[in-house]
Amino acid sequence: MNTLIKNGTLVTASETFKADVLVEGEKITRIGLNLTADSALQVDATNKLILPGGVDPHVHLDLPMFDTVSSDDHYTGHKAAAFGGTTTAMDFVVLEDEGFDHSVNLWMKKAEKSAIDYSFHMNLTRFNDKIAAEIPSLMKMGIQTLKVFTAYNGRLRLDDGGIFKALQIAKDNGMLVMAHCENGDVIDTLVQQALANGHTDPIWHAWTRPGWGAVDATLRVAGMAADADAPVYIVHMNMGGEVDMLKYARERGVKVMGETCPQYLFFTEDDLQKEDGAKWICSPPMRTDADNIRLWQGLHDGILQTIGTDHCPFFFDGTQPIVYEGKEIAIAGKELGKYNFTKIPNGLPGIQDRMPILWTYGVQTGNISANQFVAYTSTNPAKIFGLYPRKGALVPGADADIVIWDPQKKLKYGVAHSHQRTDYNLFEGWDIMGYPEKVFLRGKLIVDGEQWLGKSGDGQFLKRGEGEVL
Ligand code: URP
Ligand code: ZN
Ligand code: ZN
């Protein structure tokens, strides 16, 4: 099926202009004024914007955590993503004892139900000579990225020697290290002390994961990247001080890039003090108003490169079923930590919310331009993670992942609009102006207003090559 999208205004990472877009099969084939195509289905986009499909570089679908699993799988999470304008999502493979091949195969199996295109990052949560020797094989599988952690001692953390060697290997093989930056030793000490003193409320999650740890780890990781002459990407930046460290390192030529997420732009640790504070528990935690402002500045000034979601949803009350696609479902969630904050599964929903919320409260408010919005939510992640210009671009030859965006569409947002498989939405009751009207995945219309036309299995695994350093 060919489609001709007429009279829209294209918004790319660098330009805004009126043009028609011709889609033939799975690809964009022409962009220009007054296009005609006899056999194509015509879609009128007068007063609408045409955006490249969103690329979410950071999601956790079907992720086992504590005694449960993140509540969106590769179908429900992808469906929600599509309704929010995202057509590519990257999630993280858990490294099993059996090694990379086995771990990737397990994740491939989970992802068979994918509804949008996807690729994987590998969690590098152990390091030894055997693992080091096998890292280049990941690149052959199309997995170009390794996530390392400076926290979660005894579970996910690598020591600095491991992180440094991973950076060296990544550099030699055209790969990219992504770093979760917090201070694991400080966190463990504070958690022990908090529990010994009987502090079990959700706010202690934030108070035992202090922001200075994120700042010091960001600078430490940037320093190791400088010493290895390797690029590095700091995930889920949450502290104003991290933005300062990023700026400091980038000004000195270090190839360090940064991602933030909507939760760190809109919420603070005060949210964890609410009666339902567990809804806001994720790692790293929410910070302060001043940090929100500095992160916005970092986006406005181009110090940061991407906005992902770290979508990792859990039910607030997993004892009570919700109805999803006509079936009742309940998945254990935040209630697991009712009496102990350390048992609350870490993570939040956000894969659908990202683009509409950022449009309304980022672009409309003048914090970022419409072109920056496209850069941060689509083009830059595609470039950094080796998918550009197949993804993140409105150019002939690109995949026809296209969002027809209605900038006038108003709604009161919340679970009623969300396809995220959980029982709450962090943006419940927020006014939205600007929402996807139609979403195409490789030329196929998968979202048409409220209607879901996609299906499980529509998504393709994207083998990624070397990315760009932005
Ligand atoms: O709380 C979060 N973010 N859970 C997902 C794991 C991670 O570190 O990104
Ligand atoms: Zn992380
Ligand atoms: Zn994450």
Coordinates of C-alpha atoms and ligand atoms in Angstrom, one line a residue:
M1 CA 0.0 0.0 0.0
N2 CA 1.4 3.4 -1.0
T3 CA 0.3 6.6 0.9
L4 CA 0.6 10.2 0.0
I5 CA 0.5 12.6 3.0
K6 CA -0.6 16.0 1.6
N7 CA -0.3 19.6 2.9
G8 CA 1.5 18.9 6.2
T9 CA 4.3 20.8 7.9
L10 CA 7.4 18.6 8.4
V11 CA 9.3 19.1 11.6
T12 CA 12.8 17.6 11.6
A13 CA 15.7 18.1 14.1
S14 CA 16.9 21.1 12.1
E15 CA 14.1 22.5 9.9
T16 CA 10.3 23.1 9.7
F17 CA 8.8 23.3 6.2
K18 CA 5.6 22.5 4.3
A19 CA 5.8 19.5 2.0
D20 CA 4.0 16.4 0.9
V21 CA 5.4 12.9 1.7
L22 CA 5.1 9.9 -0.5
V23 CA 5.4 6.5 1.1
E24 CA 5.9 3.5 -1.1
G25 CA 5.9 0.2 0.6
E26 CA 7.9 0.5 3.8
K27 CA 9.9 3.5 2.8
I28 CA 9.6 7.3 2.3
T29 CA 10.3 7.8 -1.4
R30 CA 9.6 11.4 -2.1
I31 CA 9.3 14.7 -0.1
G32 CA 8.3 17.8 -2.0
L33 CA 5.5 20.3 -2.8
N34 CA 2.5 19.3 -5.0
L35 CA 3.3 15.6 -5.2
T36 CA 0.9 13.3 -6.9
A37 CA 0.7 9.6 -7.0
D38 CA -2.3 8.0 -8.7
S39 CA -2.4 4.7 -6.9
A40 CA -1.6 6.0 -3.4
L41 CA -4.1 6.5 -0.6
Q42 CA -4.2 10.2 0.1
V43 CA -4.1 11.5 3.7
D44 CA -4.8 15.2 4.3
A45 CA -2.5 16.7 6.9
T46 CA -3.6 20.3 6.6
N47 CA -2.8 22.1 9.9
K48 CA -1.0 19.0 11.1
L49 CA 2.7 18.4 11.8
I50 CA 4.6 15.5 10.3
L51 CA 7.3 14.1 12.6
P52 CA 9.6 11.1 12.4
G53 CA 8.5 8.3 14.6
G54 CA 9.9 8.6 18.1
V55 CA 12.9 6.5 19.1
D56 CA 12.9 5.6 22.8
P57 CA 16.5 4.6 23.7
H58 CA 15.7 3.3 27.2
V59 CA 12.9 1.0 28.2
H60 CA 12.5 -2.2 30.3
L61 CA 9.9 -4.5 29.1
D62 CA 9.1 -7.8 30.8
L63 CA 12.0 -7.2 33.2
P64 CA 12.1 -9.5 36.2
M65 CA 12.7 -7.4 39.4
F66 CA 12.5 -8.4 43.0
D67 CA 9.5 -10.9 43.2
T68 CA 7.7 -9.6 40.1
V69 CA 8.2 -8.4 36.6
S70 CA 7.7 -5.0 34.9
S71 CA 4.1 -5.0 33.8
D72 CA 4.4 -4.1 30.2
D73 CA 5.7 -6.8 27.8
H74 CA 6.9 -6.3 24.3
Y75 CA 3.4 -6.2 23.0
T76 CA 1.6 -4.0 25.5
G77 CA 4.6 -1.6 26.0
H78 CA 5.0 -1.3 22.2
K79 CA 1.3 -0.6 21.7
A80 CA 1.5 2.1 24.3
A81 CA 4.6 3.5 22.7
A82 CA 2.8 3.7 19.4
F83 CA -0.1 5.6 20.8
G84 CA 2.3 8.2 22.1
G85 CA 4.1 8.5 18.8
T86 CA 7.1 6.2 19.4
T87 CA 7.9 3.6 16.7
T88 CA 11.2 2.3 17.9
A89 CA 12.2 1.2 21.4
M90 CA 15.4 -0.2 22.8
D91 CA 15.4 -2.4 25.9
F92 CA 18.0 -4.0 28.0
V93 CA 19.0 -7.7 28.0
V94 CA 19.7 -9.2 31.4
L95 CA 23.1 -11.0 31.4
E96 CA 22.5 -14.6 32.4
D97 CA 25.2 -16.9 33.8
E98 CA 25.2 -18.8 30.4
G99 CA 26.6 -15.8 28.6
F100 CA 25.6 -13.4 25.8
D101 CA 24.2 -15.8 23.2
H102 CA 21.9 -17.4 25.6
S103 CA 20.8 -14.1 27.2
V104 CA 20.1 -12.5 23.8
N105 CA 18.2 -15.5 22.7
L106 CA 16.0 -15.3 25.7
W107 CA 15.2 -11.6 25.0
M108 CA 14.6 -12.4 21.3
K109 CA 12.0 -14.9 22.4
K110 CA 10.3 -12.4 24.7
A111 CA 10.3 -9.8 21.9
E112 CA 8.6 -12.1 19.3
K113 CA 5.4 -10.3 20.3
S114 CA 6.8 -6.9 19.4
A115 CA 4.4 -4.4 17.8
I116 CA 7.0 -1.7 16.9
D117 CA 10.6 -1.9 15.8
Y118 CA 13.1 -2.6 18.5
S119 CA 16.7 -3.3 19.4
F120 CA 18.6 -4.3 22.5
H121 CA 21.3 -3.0 24.8
M122 CA 23.3 -5.6 26.8
N123 CA 23.6 -5.1 30.6
L124 CA 27.2 -5.7 31.4
T125 CA 26.8 -6.8 35.0
R126 CA 29.8 -9.1 35.3
F127 CA 33.3 -8.7 33.9
N128 CA 36.1 -11.3 33.5
D129 CA 38.5 -12.3 30.7
K130 CA 35.9 -14.7 29.1
I131 CA 33.2 -12.0 29.0
A132 CA 35.8 -9.4 27.7
A133 CA 36.7 -11.8 24.8
E134 CA 33.1 -12.3 23.9
I135 CA 32.0 -8.6 23.9
P136 CA 32.8 -8.1 20.1
S137 CA 30.4 -10.9 19.3
L138 CA 27.6 -8.7 20.4
M139 CA 28.4 -6.2 17.6
K140 CA 27.9 -9.1 15.1
M141 CA 24.5 -9.7 16.6
G142 CA 23.6 -6.0 16.0
I143 CA 23.9 -5.0 19.7
Q144 CA 26.2 -2.1 19.8
T145 CA 25.8 -1.0 23.4
L146 CA 26.8 -2.1 26.9
K147 CA 25.2 -0.8 30.0
V148 CA 27.4 -0.6 33.1
F149 CA 26.3 0.4 36.6
T150 CA 28.2 2.2 39.4
A151 CA 25.5 1.1 41.9
Y152 CA 23.6 -2.0 42.9
N153 CA 26.6 -3.5 44.7
G154 CA 26.8 -7.3 44.5
R155 CA 24.1 -7.4 41.8
L156 CA 24.7 -5.3 38.8
R157 CA 27.7 -3.1 39.6
L158 CA 31.1 -3.3 38.0
D159 CA 34.2 -1.9 39.7
D160 CA 36.0 0.9 38.0
G161 CA 38.6 -1.5 36.5
G162 CA 35.8 -3.4 34.8
I163 CA 34.1 -0.2 33.5
F164 CA 37.4 1.1 32.2
K165 CA 38.2 -2.1 30.3
A166 CA 34.7 -2.2 28.9
L167 CA 35.3 1.3 27.6
Q168 CA 38.5 0.2 26.0
I169 CA 36.9 -2.8 24.3
A170 CA 33.9 -0.7 23.2
K171 CA 36.2 1.8 21.6
D172 CA 38.2 -0.9 19.7
N173 CA 35.0 -2.4 18.3
G174 CA 32.8 0.7 17.5
M175 CA 30.6 0.1 20.5
L176 CA 29.2 2.4 23.1
V177 CA 29.1 2.1 26.9
M178 CA 26.0 3.5 28.6
A179 CA 26.4 4.2 32.3
H180 CA 24.0 4.2 35.3
C181 CA 25.6 6.7 37.6
E182 CA 25.1 6.6 41.4
N183 CA 27.4 5.8 44.3
G184 CA 26.7 2.2 45.2
D185 CA 28.8 2.2 48.4
V186 CA 27.1 5.3 49.8
I187 CA 23.7 3.9 49.0
D188 CA 24.3 0.6 50.7
T189 CA 25.6 2.3 53.8
L190 CA 22.6 4.7 54.0
V191 CA 20.1 1.9 53.3
Q192 CA 21.5 -0.2 56.1
Q193 CA 21.4 2.8 58.5
A194 CA 17.9 3.8 57.5
L195 CA 16.5 0.3 58.0
A196 CA 18.3 -0.1 61.3
N197 CA 16.6 3.1 62.5
G198 CA 13.2 1.8 61.4
H199 CA 12.8 4.1 58.4
T200 CA 10.7 2.2 55.9
D201 CA 8.6 4.9 54.0
P202 CA 9.1 5.6 50.2
I203 CA 10.8 8.9 50.8
W204 CA 13.8 6.9 52.2
H205 CA 14.4 5.6 48.8
A206 CA 15.4 9.1 47.7
W207 CA 17.2 9.9 51.0
T208 CA 19.4 6.8 50.7
R209 CA 20.4 7.5 47.1
P210 CA 21.8 11.0 47.4
G211 CA 22.3 13.2 44.4
W212 CA 26.0 13.9 45.0
G213 CA 26.6 10.2 44.2
A214 CA 25.1 10.7 40.8
V215 CA 27.2 13.8 40.2
D216 CA 30.4 12.1 41.4
A217 CA 29.8 9.0 39.4
T218 CA 29.0 11.0 36.2
L219 CA 32.3 12.8 36.5
R220 CA 34.2 9.6 37.3
V221 CA 32.7 7.8 34.3
A222 CA 33.4 10.8 32.0
G223 CA 37.0 10.8 33.3
M224 CA 37.4 7.1 32.6
A225 CA 36.0 7.6 29.1
A226 CA 38.6 10.4 28.6
D227 CA 41.3 8.1 29.8
A228 CA 40.2 5.3 27.4
D229 CA 39.5 7.9 24.6
A230 CA 36.1 6.2 24.2
P231 CA 32.6 7.6 23.9
V232 CA 30.2 7.1 26.8
Y233 CA 26.5 7.8 27.3
I234 CA 25.1 8.7 30.7
V235 CA 21.6 7.3 31.1
H236 CA 18.7 8.8 33.1
M237 CA 20.5 12.0 34.2
N238 CA 18.6 13.5 37.1
M239 CA 20.8 16.0 38.9
G240 CA 21.6 19.6 37.9
G241 CA 25.2 18.8 38.9
E242 CA 25.3 16.0 36.4
V243 CA 24.5 18.5 33.7
D244 CA 27.4 20.7 35.0
M245 CA 29.7 17.6 34.9
L246 CA 28.6 16.8 31.3
K247 CA 29.3 20.4 30.2
Y248 CA 32.6 20.4 32.0
A249 CA 33.7 17.2 30.3
R250 CA 32.3 18.0 26.8
E251 CA 34.0 21.4 26.9
R252 CA 37.3 19.5 27.3
G253 CA 36.7 17.3 24.4
V254 CA 35.5 14.2 26.2
K255 CA 33.1 12.2 24.1
V256 CA 30.4 12.0 26.7
M257 CA 26.7 12.3 26.0
G258 CA 23.7 12.5 28.3
E259 CA 20.1 11.3 28.4
T260 CA 17.4 12.5 30.7
C261 CA 13.8 11.4 31.2
P262 CA 10.5 13.2 31.7
Q263 CA 10.2 12.1 35.4
Y264 CA 13.3 14.1 36.2
L265 CA 12.0 17.2 34.5
F266 CA 8.6 17.3 36.2
F267 CA 8.7 15.6 39.6
T268 CA 10.7 16.0 42.8
E269 CA 11.3 14.0 45.9
D270 CA 8.3 15.7 47.4
D271 CA 6.2 13.3 45.3
L272 CA 7.6 10.4 47.3
Q273 CA 6.2 12.0 50.5
K274 CA 2.7 11.7 49.2
E275 CA 0.4 8.9 50.4
D276 CA 0.9 7.1 47.1
G277 CA 4.6 8.0 47.0
A278 CA 5.6 4.5 45.9
K279 CA 4.3 5.4 42.4
W280 CA 7.3 7.7 42.0
I281 CA 9.9 5.2 43.1
C282 CA 12.6 4.6 40.5
S283 CA 16.4 4.6 40.5
P284 CA 17.9 7.2 40.4
P285 CA 15.2 8.9 42.4
M286 CA 13.4 12.3 41.8
R287 CA 15.4 15.3 43.0
T288 CA 14.5 19.0 43.5
D289 CA 12.9 21.9 41.6
A290 CA 16.4 23.3 41.0
D291 CA 17.5 20.1 39.4
N292 CA 14.4 20.1 37.1
I293 CA 15.3 23.6 36.0
R294 CA 19.0 22.8 35.4
L295 CA 18.0 19.7 33.3
W296 CA 15.6 21.9 31.2
Q297 CA 18.5 24.4 30.7
G298 CA 20.7 21.5 29.7
L299 CA 18.2 20.6 27.0
H300 CA 17.6 24.1 25.9
D301 CA 21.4 24.8 25.6
G302 CA 22.1 21.5 23.9
I303 CA 24.3 20.0 26.6
L304 CA 22.1 16.9 26.8
Q305 CA 21.5 14.8 23.7
T306 CA 18.4 12.6 24.3
I307 CA 15.2 12.2 26.3
G308 CA 14.4 8.5 26.9
T309 CA 11.8 7.2 29.3
D310 CA 13.4 4.4 31.4
H311 CA 9.9 3.0 31.1
C312 CA 9.7 0.2 33.7
P313 CA 6.2 0.1 34.9
F314 CA 4.7 -1.7 37.9
F315 CA 1.2 -1.7 39.3
F316 CA 0.6 0.5 42.3
D317 CA -1.7 -2.1 43.7
G318 CA -1.0 -5.4 42.0
T319 CA -3.6 -7.2 44.0
Q320 CA -6.4 -5.4 42.1
P321 CA -6.8 -6.4 38.4
I322 CA -7.2 -3.9 35.6
V323 CA -8.9 -4.7 32.3
Y324 CA -6.4 -4.7 29.3
E325 CA -7.8 -5.5 25.9
G326 CA -10.9 -6.9 27.5
K327 CA -9.1 -9.3 29.9
E328 CA -8.5 -8.8 33.6
I329 CA -4.9 -8.8 34.6
A330 CA -3.1 -8.1 37.9
I331 CA 0.7 -8.2 38.3
A332 CA 2.4 -7.8 41.7
G333 CA 3.8 -4.3 42.0
K334 CA 4.6 -1.5 44.4
E335 CA 2.5 -3.1 47.2
L336 CA 5.4 -5.6 47.7
G337 CA 7.2 -2.8 49.5
K338 CA 4.3 -1.5 51.6
Y339 CA 6.3 -2.0 54.8
N340 CA 9.8 -1.6 53.5
F341 CA 10.9 0.9 50.7
T342 CA 13.8 -1.4 49.7
K343 CA 11.2 -4.0 48.5
I344 CA 9.3 -1.6 46.2
P345 CA 10.1 -2.5 42.6
N346 CA 12.0 0.4 41.0
G347 CA 10.5 1.9 37.9
L348 CA 7.8 4.0 36.4
P349 CA 5.5 4.0 33.3
G350 CA 6.2 6.6 30.6
I351 CA 6.7 5.1 27.1
Q352 CA 3.4 6.6 25.9
D353 CA 3.6 9.8 27.9
R354 CA 7.0 11.0 26.7
M355 CA 6.1 12.8 23.5
P356 CA 2.7 14.3 24.3
I357 CA 3.9 15.5 27.8
L358 CA 7.1 17.0 26.4
W359 CA 5.3 18.7 23.6
T360 CA 2.8 20.4 25.9
Y361 CA 5.2 21.2 28.8
G362 CA 8.4 21.5 26.9
V363 CA 7.7 22.9 23.4
Q364 CA 4.5 24.9 24.2
T365 CA 6.2 26.4 27.3
G366 CA 9.3 27.5 25.2
N367 CA 11.7 25.3 27.2
I368 CA 12.8 23.6 24.0
S369 CA 12.0 24.2 20.3
A370 CA 9.9 21.9 18.1
N371 CA 13.1 20.9 16.3
Q372 CA 14.9 20.1 19.6
F373 CA 11.9 18.0 20.6
V374 CA 12.4 15.9 17.4
A375 CA 16.1 15.8 18.0
Y376 CA 15.9 14.6 21.6
T377 CA 13.0 12.1 21.1
S378 CA 13.9 10.7 17.7
T379 CA 16.8 11.9 15.6
N380 CA 19.6 12.0 18.2
P381 CA 18.8 8.5 19.7
A382 CA 18.7 7.1 16.1
K383 CA 22.1 8.7 15.4
I384 CA 23.8 7.7 18.7
F385 CA 22.6 4.2 18.5
G386 CA 23.4 3.5 14.9
L387 CA 20.0 3.6 13.3
Y388 CA 20.2 6.9 11.4
P389 CA 18.9 7.7 8.7
R390 CA 16.8 4.5 8.6
K391 CA 15.1 5.8 11.8
G392 CA 14.7 9.3 13.1
A393 CA 14.7 11.0 9.7
L394 CA 12.1 12.3 7.2
V395 CA 14.1 11.7 4.1
P396 CA 13.7 9.6 0.9
G397 CA 15.1 6.1 1.8
A398 CA 14.2 6.3 5.5
D399 CA 11.7 3.8 7.0
A400 CA 8.2 5.3 6.8
D401 CA 7.9 5.6 10.5
I402 CA 5.7 8.8 10.5
V403 CA 3.6 10.6 13.1
I404 CA 0.9 12.9 11.9
W405 CA 0.8 15.2 15.0
D406 CA -2.2 17.3 15.8
P407 CA -0.8 20.3 17.6
Q408 CA -4.4 21.5 18.5
K409 CA -5.6 18.3 20.0
K410 CA -6.6 18.9 23.7
L411 CA -7.2 16.2 26.3
K412 CA -7.1 15.6 30.0
Y413 CA -4.4 13.0 30.2
G414 CA -4.3 9.9 32.5
V415 CA -4.9 6.2 32.6
A416 CA -8.1 6.6 30.6
H417 CA -5.9 7.5 27.6
S418 CA -3.0 5.3 28.4
H419 CA -2.3 1.9 26.9
Q420 CA 0.5 1.3 29.4
R421 CA -0.4 -1.9 31.3
T422 CA -0.5 -0.5 34.8
D423 CA -3.1 0.9 37.1
Y424 CA -1.8 4.5 37.3
N425 CA -0.3 7.3 35.3
L426 CA 2.1 9.9 36.7
F427 CA 0.5 12.6 34.6
E428 CA -3.1 11.9 35.7
G429 CA -5.3 14.9 35.1
W430 CA -2.6 16.9 33.3
D431 CA -3.9 19.0 30.4
I432 CA -2.4 18.1 27.1
M433 CA -2.3 20.1 23.9
G434 CA -0.7 18.2 21.0
Y435 CA -1.1 14.5 20.3
P436 CA -0.5 11.9 17.6
E437 CA -3.4 11.6 15.2
K438 CA -2.0 8.9 13.0
V439 CA 1.1 6.7 13.4
F440 CA 2.7 4.7 10.6
L441 CA 5.3 1.9 11.2
R442 CA 7.3 1.2 8.0
G443 CA 4.3 2.5 5.9
K444 CA 1.6 0.6 7.8
L445 CA -1.0 2.7 9.7
I446 CA -0.9 1.3 13.2
V447 CA -2.6 4.1 15.2
D448 CA -5.6 6.0 13.8
G449 CA -7.0 8.3 16.4
E450 CA -8.2 6.1 19.2
Q451 CA -8.1 3.0 17.0
W452 CA -5.3 0.4 17.3
L453 CA -4.5 -1.2 13.9
G454 CA -1.1 -2.7 14.9
K455 CA -0.5 -6.2 16.0
S456 CA 1.8 -8.5 17.9
G457 CA 4.6 -9.5 15.6
D458 CA 4.6 -6.3 13.5
G459 CA 7.8 -5.1 15.1
Q460 CA 11.2 -6.0 13.6
F461 CA 14.5 -6.5 15.4
L462 CA 16.9 -3.8 14.3
K463 CA 20.6 -4.8 13.9
R464 CA 22.6 -1.8 14.8
G465 CA 26.0 -0.7 13.6
E466 CA 28.4 1.9 14.9
G467 CA 26.7 5.1 16.0
E468 CA 27.6 8.8 16.0
V469 CA 29.1 10.8 18.8
L470 CA 27.0 13.9 19.2
Ligands
URP1 O1 14.1 2.4 38.5 C1 14.5 2.0 37.4 N1 15.0 2.9 36.6 N2 14.5 0.8 37.0 C2 15.1 0.3 35.8 C3 16.5 0.0 36.0 C4 17.5 1.1 35.7 O2 18.5 1.2 36.4 O3 17.4 1.8 34.7
ZN2 ZN 19.8 2.5 35.2
ZN3 ZN 16.7 1.9 33.0

